[in-house]
Amino acid sequence: MSHTPEHETDTIYQSDQGQVADFTFDQAVARVFPDMIKRSVPGYAETVAMSGVIAGRYAQPGSNLYDLGCSLGAVTLAMRHGIHNKVADCRIIAIDNSQSMVERAGHYVALDEADFVADAAPVELACADICQYPLVNASVTALNFVLQFIPLEQRLALLSRIAAATLPGGALILSEKICFDDQEQRLQTDLHHDFKRANGYSDLEIAQKRSAIENVLIPESENVHIERLKAAGFSKVIRWYQCFNFVSFLAVK
């Protein structure tokens, strides 16, 4: 019988670490990830839920749906439920390069299968590099808060591979932390930090998390994202969601 993995409160940056190490999606982060992302990313729950709604509109019969950088599989399961009874013979492939994340995602998928009806779309989990993993016959791909961790020089190549694998009329959901011009950037950053404080993070935690992530998460502007999605091969790009400095785009081939 499957059991839900234990969720812990995110206390990773609660004590003074002196020299803060670069952020990684290791076992410690995997254990607290649901709490961390809920308290750190405004609008995350809506982004996950609407990924399922979008999948229900754009999934095509007999195609693959990809969740690239799937972490604990929240979007994977949202897509699975979003396409149920709407689209036949789909397969969902969830990929992450963190073994700790993939192992925990497996527990959630197993629990979902125990509770779900028999004809749900199958889910395949893989621990792999999304920049190398072969993509084929895709109708929907989710890349939620992942591209920002990919080196800048590799981002167009990844998006081009996704576009090339996408069926005509298929879609990419791209969610990212973005940056702005100086004046708006200050306000958006302040609002994001206010959001974190409202969720119980101390100023020390906010500062140390920022130090840990600043060399790992490299945000770009909305215009850069839109132009690159078009250069990669998507014909239509809209911003469908924004909460402070976190946005989600829908790119259709």
mmCIF file of C-alpha atoms in Angstrom:
data_model
loop_
_atom_site.group_PDB
_atom_site.id
_atom_site.type_symbol
_atom_site.label_atom_id
_atom_site.label_comp_id
_atom_site.label_asym_id
_atom_site.label_seq_id
_atom_site.Cartn_x
_atom_site.Cartn_y
_atom_site.Cartn_z
ATOM 1 C CA MET A 1 0.000 0.000 0.000
ATOM 2 C CA SER A 2 1.329 3.443 -0.957
ATOM 3 C CA HIS A 3 1.798 6.119 1.668
ATOM 4 C CA THR A 4 2.111 9.843 1.106
ATOM 5 C CA PRO A 5 5.707 11.043 1.603
ATOM 6 C CA GLU A 6 6.082 13.123 4.745
ATOM 7 C CA HIS A 7 5.860 16.883 4.197
ATOM 8 C CA GLU A 8 8.069 18.995 6.373
ATOM 9 C CA THR A 9 7.995 22.727 7.008
ATOM 10 C CA ASP A 10 10.680 24.597 5.093
ATOM 11 C CA THR A 11 13.291 25.591 7.672
ATOM 12 C CA ILE A 12 16.329 25.231 5.373
ATOM 13 C CA TYR A 13 17.394 28.881 5.668
ATOM 14 C CA GLN A 14 16.105 29.543 9.192
ATOM 15 C CA SER A 15 19.521 29.626 10.889
ATOM 16 C CA ASP A 16 22.435 31.784 9.805
ATOM 17 C CA GLN A 17 24.560 29.787 7.358
ATOM 18 C CA GLY A 18 27.358 32.303 6.930
ATOM 19 C CA GLN A 19 28.525 31.427 3.408
ATOM 20 C CA VAL A 20 25.303 30.276 1.697
ATOM 21 C CA ALA A 21 25.776 27.445 -0.806
ATOM 22 C CA ASP A 22 24.125 27.520 -4.240
ATOM 23 C CA PHE A 23 20.584 26.167 -4.257
ATOM 24 C CA THR A 24 20.098 22.556 -5.417
ATOM 25 C CA PHE A 25 17.058 20.291 -5.652
ATOM 26 C CA ASP A 26 18.490 17.778 -3.220
ATOM 27 C CA GLN A 27 16.829 15.444 -0.727
ATOM 28 C CA ALA A 28 16.423 18.212 1.865
ATOM 29 C CA VAL A 29 14.574 20.398 -0.646
ATOM 30 C CA ALA A 30 12.465 17.461 -1.878
ATOM 31 C CA ARG A 31 11.254 16.846 1.685
ATOM 32 C CA VAL A 32 10.029 20.431 2.153
ATOM 33 C CA PHE A 33 9.204 21.271 -1.478
ATOM 34 C CA PRO A 34 5.384 21.503 -1.172
ATOM 35 C CA ASP A 35 5.712 23.934 1.744
ATOM 36 C CA MET A 36 8.589 25.847 0.129
ATOM 37 C CA ILE A 37 6.883 26.449 -3.189
ATOM 38 C CA LYS A 38 3.504 27.299 -1.656
ATOM 39 C CA ARG A 39 5.139 29.969 0.522
ATOM 40 C CA SER A 40 7.631 31.196 -2.095
ATOM 41 C CA VAL A 41 5.847 31.286 -5.481
ATOM 42 C CA PRO A 42 2.696 33.430 -5.599
ATOM 43 C CA GLY A 43 0.026 31.867 -7.775
ATOM 44 C CA TYR A 44 1.666 28.437 -7.874
ATOM 45 C CA ALA A 45 -1.551 26.562 -7.061
ATOM 46 C CA GLU A 46 -3.404 28.369 -9.864
ATOM 47 C CA THR A 47 -0.591 27.659 -12.313
ATOM 48 C CA VAL A 48 -0.730 23.951 -11.497
ATOM 49 C CA ALA A 49 -4.516 23.735 -11.698
ATOM 50 C CA MET A 50 -4.750 25.683 -14.947
ATOM 51 C CA SER A 51 -2.032 23.521 -16.509
ATOM 52 C CA GLY A 52 -4.594 20.747 -16.213
ATOM 53 C CA VAL A 53 -7.309 22.886 -17.794
ATOM 54 C CA ILE A 54 -5.008 23.867 -20.679
ATOM 55 C CA ALA A 55 -4.012 20.231 -21.180
ATOM 56 C CA GLY A 56 -7.684 19.335 -21.467
ATOM 57 C CA ARG A 57 -8.045 21.780 -24.364
ATOM 58 C CA TYR A 58 -4.849 21.037 -26.292
ATOM 59 C CA ALA A 59 -4.194 17.313 -25.765
ATOM 60 C CA GLN A 60 -4.616 15.240 -28.930
ATOM 61 C CA PRO A 61 -5.593 11.556 -29.159
ATOM 62 C CA GLY A 62 -2.669 9.137 -29.169
ATOM 63 C CA SER A 63 -0.104 11.797 -28.237
ATOM 64 C CA ASN A 64 2.452 12.349 -25.489
ATOM 65 C CA LEU A 65 2.136 14.985 -22.786
ATOM 66 C CA TYR A 66 5.416 16.016 -21.157
ATOM 67 C CA ASP A 67 6.044 17.524 -17.740
ATOM 68 C CA LEU A 68 9.659 18.682 -17.992
ATOM 69 C CA GLY A 69 11.268 19.345 -14.625
ATOM 70 C CA CYS A 70 8.307 17.661 -12.959
ATOM 71 C CA SER A 71 9.548 17.923 -9.330
ATOM 72 C CA LEU A 72 6.923 16.080 -7.238
ATOM 73 C CA GLY A 73 4.512 15.648 -10.159
ATOM 74 C CA ALA A 74 1.804 18.185 -9.267
ATOM 75 C CA VAL A 75 1.458 19.351 -12.882
ATOM 76 C CA THR A 76 1.723 15.759 -14.125
ATOM 77 C CA LEU A 77 -1.341 14.813 -12.101
ATOM 78 C CA ALA A 78 -3.188 18.034 -12.976
ATOM 79 C CA MET A 79 -2.724 17.219 -16.668
ATOM 80 C CA ARG A 80 -3.790 13.626 -16.087
ATOM 81 C CA HIS A 81 -7.032 14.763 -14.489
ATOM 82 C CA GLY A 82 -7.487 17.552 -17.030
ATOM 83 C CA ILE A 83 -7.506 15.209 -20.024
ATOM 84 C CA HIS A 84 -9.512 12.404 -18.397
ATOM 85 C CA ASN A 85 -12.614 11.409 -20.382
ATOM 86 C CA LYS A 86 -11.735 14.042 -23.002
ATOM 87 C CA VAL A 87 -8.833 12.599 -24.984
ATOM 88 C CA ALA A 88 -8.065 8.945 -25.675
ATOM 89 C CA ASP A 89 -4.788 7.012 -25.666
ATOM 90 C CA CYS A 90 -2.532 9.721 -24.265
ATOM 91 C CA ARG A 91 0.612 9.075 -22.287
ATOM 92 C CA ILE A 92 2.148 11.475 -19.759
ATOM 93 C CA ILE A 93 5.936 11.506 -19.439
ATOM 94 C CA ALA A 94 7.337 13.295 -16.391
ATOM 95 C CA ILE A 95 11.075 14.027 -16.266
ATOM 96 C CA ASP A 96 13.315 15.529 -13.601
ATOM 97 C CA ASN A 97 17.078 15.381 -13.038
ATOM 98 C CA SER A 98 16.670 15.086 -9.243
ATOM 99 C CA GLN A 99 16.408 11.461 -8.145
ATOM 100 C CA SER A 100 14.933 12.594 -4.820
ATOM 101 C CA MET A 101 12.142 14.433 -6.627
ATOM 102 C CA VAL A 102 11.415 11.546 -9.007
ATOM 103 C CA GLU A 103 11.226 9.022 -6.173
ATOM 104 C CA ARG A 104 8.720 11.154 -4.268
ATOM 105 C CA ALA A 105 6.748 11.872 -7.442
ATOM 106 C CA GLY A 106 6.405 8.115 -7.864
ATOM 107 C CA HIS A 107 4.584 7.900 -4.530
ATOM 108 C CA TYR A 108 2.084 10.566 -5.595
ATOM 109 C CA VAL A 109 1.476 8.897 -8.951
ATOM 110 C CA ALA A 110 0.882 5.564 -7.187
ATOM 111 C CA LEU A 111 -1.577 7.184 -4.793
ATOM 112 C CA ASP A 112 -3.365 8.819 -7.702
ATOM 113 C CA GLU A 113 -3.637 5.467 -9.456
ATOM 114 C CA ALA A 114 -5.088 3.893 -6.323
ATOM 115 C CA ASP A 115 -7.784 6.577 -6.167
ATOM 116 C CA PHE A 116 -8.347 7.100 -9.885
ATOM 117 C CA VAL A 117 -10.390 5.054 -12.334
ATOM 118 C CA ALA A 118 -8.743 2.362 -14.398
ATOM 119 C CA ASP A 119 -8.664 4.179 -17.756
ATOM 120 C CA ALA A 120 -6.549 7.144 -16.587
ATOM 121 C CA ALA A 121 -3.657 8.075 -18.866
ATOM 122 C CA PRO A 122 -0.494 6.157 -17.926
ATOM 123 C CA VAL A 123 2.346 8.141 -16.355
ATOM 124 C CA GLU A 124 6.001 7.377 -17.010
ATOM 125 C CA LEU A 125 8.602 8.897 -14.679
ATOM 126 C CA ALA A 126 12.224 9.367 -15.717
ATOM 127 C CA CYS A 127 15.259 10.748 -13.917
ATOM 128 C CA ALA A 128 17.039 12.455 -16.795
ATOM 129 C CA ASP A 129 18.338 15.715 -18.246
ATOM 130 C CA ILE A 130 15.463 17.424 -20.061
ATOM 131 C CA CYS A 131 17.976 19.021 -22.458
ATOM 132 C CA GLN A 132 18.973 15.541 -23.671
ATOM 133 C CA TYR A 133 15.783 13.496 -23.288
ATOM 134 C CA PRO A 134 14.168 12.607 -26.659
ATOM 135 C CA LEU A 135 10.809 14.321 -27.211
ATOM 136 C CA VAL A 136 8.324 13.002 -29.777
ATOM 137 C CA ASN A 137 4.643 13.232 -30.757
ATOM 138 C CA ALA A 138 3.869 15.908 -28.149
ATOM 139 C CA SER A 139 0.522 17.663 -27.926
ATOM 140 C CA VAL A 140 1.113 19.422 -24.576
ATOM 141 C CA THR A 141 4.372 20.174 -22.780
ATOM 142 C CA ALA A 142 4.661 21.847 -19.384
ATOM 143 C CA LEU A 143 7.860 23.677 -18.456
ATOM 144 C CA ASN A 144 6.863 25.291 -15.176
ATOM 145 C CA PHE A 145 9.567 27.304 -13.329
ATOM 146 C CA VAL A 146 12.307 25.201 -14.936
ATOM 147 C CA LEU A 147 13.742 27.147 -17.885
ATOM 148 C CA GLN A 148 15.018 29.767 -15.404
ATOM 149 C CA PHE A 149 17.475 27.134 -14.068
ATOM 150 C CA ILE A 150 18.776 26.187 -17.548
ATOM 151 C CA PRO A 151 21.956 28.021 -18.692
ATOM 152 C CA LEU A 152 21.023 30.994 -20.891
ATOM 153 C CA GLU A 153 22.886 29.657 -23.915
ATOM 154 C CA GLN A 154 20.909 26.386 -23.826
ATOM 155 C CA ARG A 155 17.395 27.808 -23.551
ATOM 156 C CA LEU A 156 16.623 28.370 -27.242
ATOM 157 C CA ALA A 157 17.869 24.888 -28.143
ATOM 158 C CA LEU A 158 15.573 23.295 -25.554
ATOM 159 C CA LEU A 159 12.541 25.296 -26.681
ATOM 160 C CA SER A 160 13.328 24.517 -30.322
ATOM 161 C CA ARG A 161 13.441 20.787 -29.514
ATOM 162 C CA ILE A 162 10.080 21.079 -27.765
ATOM 163 C CA ALA A 163 8.560 22.956 -30.700
ATOM 164 C CA ALA A 164 9.943 20.450 -33.206
ATOM 165 C CA ALA A 165 8.396 17.573 -31.222
ATOM 166 C CA THR A 166 5.028 19.346 -30.891
ATOM 167 C CA LEU A 167 2.169 18.339 -33.180
ATOM 168 C CA PRO A 168 0.432 21.098 -35.189
ATOM 169 C CA GLY A 169 -2.039 22.774 -32.852
ATOM 170 C CA GLY A 170 -0.146 21.524 -29.798
ATOM 171 C CA ALA A 171 0.912 23.751 -26.924
ATOM 172 C CA LEU A 172 3.659 24.586 -24.450
ATOM 173 C CA ILE A 173 2.919 25.951 -20.973
ATOM 174 C CA LEU A 174 5.924 27.989 -19.850
ATOM 175 C CA SER A 175 5.946 29.452 -16.344
ATOM 176 C CA GLU A 176 8.848 31.607 -15.169
ATOM 177 C CA LYS A 177 10.055 34.197 -12.721
ATOM 178 C CA ILE A 178 10.702 37.266 -14.869
ATOM 179 C CA CYS A 179 12.583 40.544 -14.522
ATOM 180 C CA PHE A 180 11.583 44.112 -15.348
ATOM 181 C CA ASP A 181 13.140 47.539 -15.830
ATOM 182 C CA ASP A 182 14.773 48.989 -12.718
ATOM 183 C CA GLN A 183 11.858 50.879 -11.196
ATOM 184 C CA GLU A 184 9.291 48.106 -11.642
ATOM 185 C CA GLN A 185 11.853 45.477 -10.631
ATOM 186 C CA ARG A 186 12.278 47.078 -7.206
ATOM 187 C CA LEU A 187 8.518 47.148 -6.611
ATOM 188 C CA GLN A 188 7.937 43.595 -7.848
ATOM 189 C CA THR A 189 10.811 42.297 -5.701
ATOM 190 C CA ASP A 190 9.454 44.143 -2.654
ATOM 191 C CA LEU A 191 5.976 42.686 -3.233
ATOM 192 C CA HIS A 192 7.412 39.190 -3.611
ATOM 193 C CA HIS A 193 9.310 39.566 -0.349
ATOM 194 C CA ASP A 194 6.141 40.873 1.328
ATOM 195 C CA PHE A 195 4.381 37.733 0.079
ATOM 196 C CA LYS A 196 7.075 35.578 1.669
ATOM 197 C CA ARG A 197 6.866 37.480 4.966
ATOM 198 C CA ALA A 198 3.083 37.057 4.942
ATOM 199 C CA ASN A 199 3.727 33.304 4.645
ATOM 200 C CA GLY A 200 5.965 33.238 7.700
ATOM 201 C CA TYR A 201 9.473 33.596 6.295
ATOM 202 C CA SER A 202 11.870 35.796 8.270
ATOM 203 C CA ASP A 203 14.089 38.455 6.695
ATOM 204 C CA LEU A 204 17.075 36.152 7.316
ATOM 205 C CA GLU A 205 15.392 33.295 5.452
ATOM 206 C CA ILE A 206 14.479 35.587 2.557
ATOM 207 C CA ALA A 207 18.004 36.991 2.320
ATOM 208 C CA GLN A 208 19.724 33.599 2.509
ATOM 209 C CA LYS A 209 17.376 32.008 -0.040
ATOM 210 C CA ARG A 210 18.063 34.940 -2.356
ATOM 211 C CA SER A 211 21.822 34.431 -1.961
ATOM 212 C CA ALA A 212 21.481 30.695 -2.608
ATOM 213 C CA ILE A 213 19.451 31.148 -5.765
ATOM 214 C CA GLU A 214 20.910 34.266 -7.404
ATOM 215 C CA ASN A 215 23.614 32.370 -9.328
ATOM 216 C CA VAL A 216 21.316 29.462 -10.149
ATOM 217 C CA LEU A 217 18.019 31.066 -11.184
ATOM 218 C CA ILE A 218 18.587 33.602 -13.985
ATOM 219 C CA PRO A 219 15.338 35.441 -14.879
ATOM 220 C CA GLU A 220 14.651 37.222 -18.167
ATOM 221 C CA SER A 221 12.097 39.774 -19.340
ATOM 222 C CA GLU A 222 8.683 38.938 -20.761
ATOM 223 C CA ASN A 223 9.683 40.216 -24.198
ATOM 224 C CA VAL A 224 12.761 37.987 -24.308
ATOM 225 C CA HIS A 225 10.603 34.953 -23.492
ATOM 226 C CA ILE A 226 7.967 35.768 -26.104
ATOM 227 C CA GLU A 227 10.457 36.477 -28.887
ATOM 228 C CA ARG A 228 12.422 33.296 -28.125
ATOM 229 C CA LEU A 229 9.278 31.146 -28.101
ATOM 230 C CA LYS A 230 8.449 32.484 -31.572
ATOM 231 C CA ALA A 231 12.031 31.936 -32.753
ATOM 232 C CA ALA A 232 11.825 28.358 -31.460
ATOM 233 C CA GLY A 233 8.857 27.627 -33.717
ATOM 234 C CA PHE A 234 5.659 28.567 -31.877
ATOM 235 C CA SER A 235 3.252 30.718 -33.895
ATOM 236 C CA LYS A 236 1.153 32.213 -31.099
ATOM 237 C CA VAL A 237 2.256 33.229 -27.597
ATOM 238 C CA ILE A 238 0.116 34.783 -24.871
ATOM 239 C CA ARG A 239 0.717 35.577 -21.212
ATOM 240 C CA TRP A 240 -2.272 33.946 -19.541
ATOM 241 C CA TYR A 241 -1.287 34.486 -15.908
ATOM 242 C CA GLN A 242 0.791 36.816 -13.757
ATOM 243 C CA CYS A 243 1.188 37.279 -10.015
ATOM 244 C CA PHE A 244 3.912 39.782 -9.144
ATOM 245 C CA ASN A 245 7.138 38.623 -10.878
ATOM 246 C CA PHE A 246 5.845 35.148 -11.739
ATOM 247 C CA VAL A 247 4.158 34.618 -15.094
ATOM 248 C CA SER A 248 2.872 31.829 -17.277
ATOM 249 C CA PHE A 249 2.787 31.813 -21.067
ATOM 250 C CA LEU A 250 0.831 29.651 -23.488
ATOM 251 C CA ALA A 251 2.666 29.001 -26.759
ATOM 252 C CA VAL A 252 0.782 27.241 -29.558
ATOM 253 C CA LYS A 253 2.361 25.686 -32.629
#
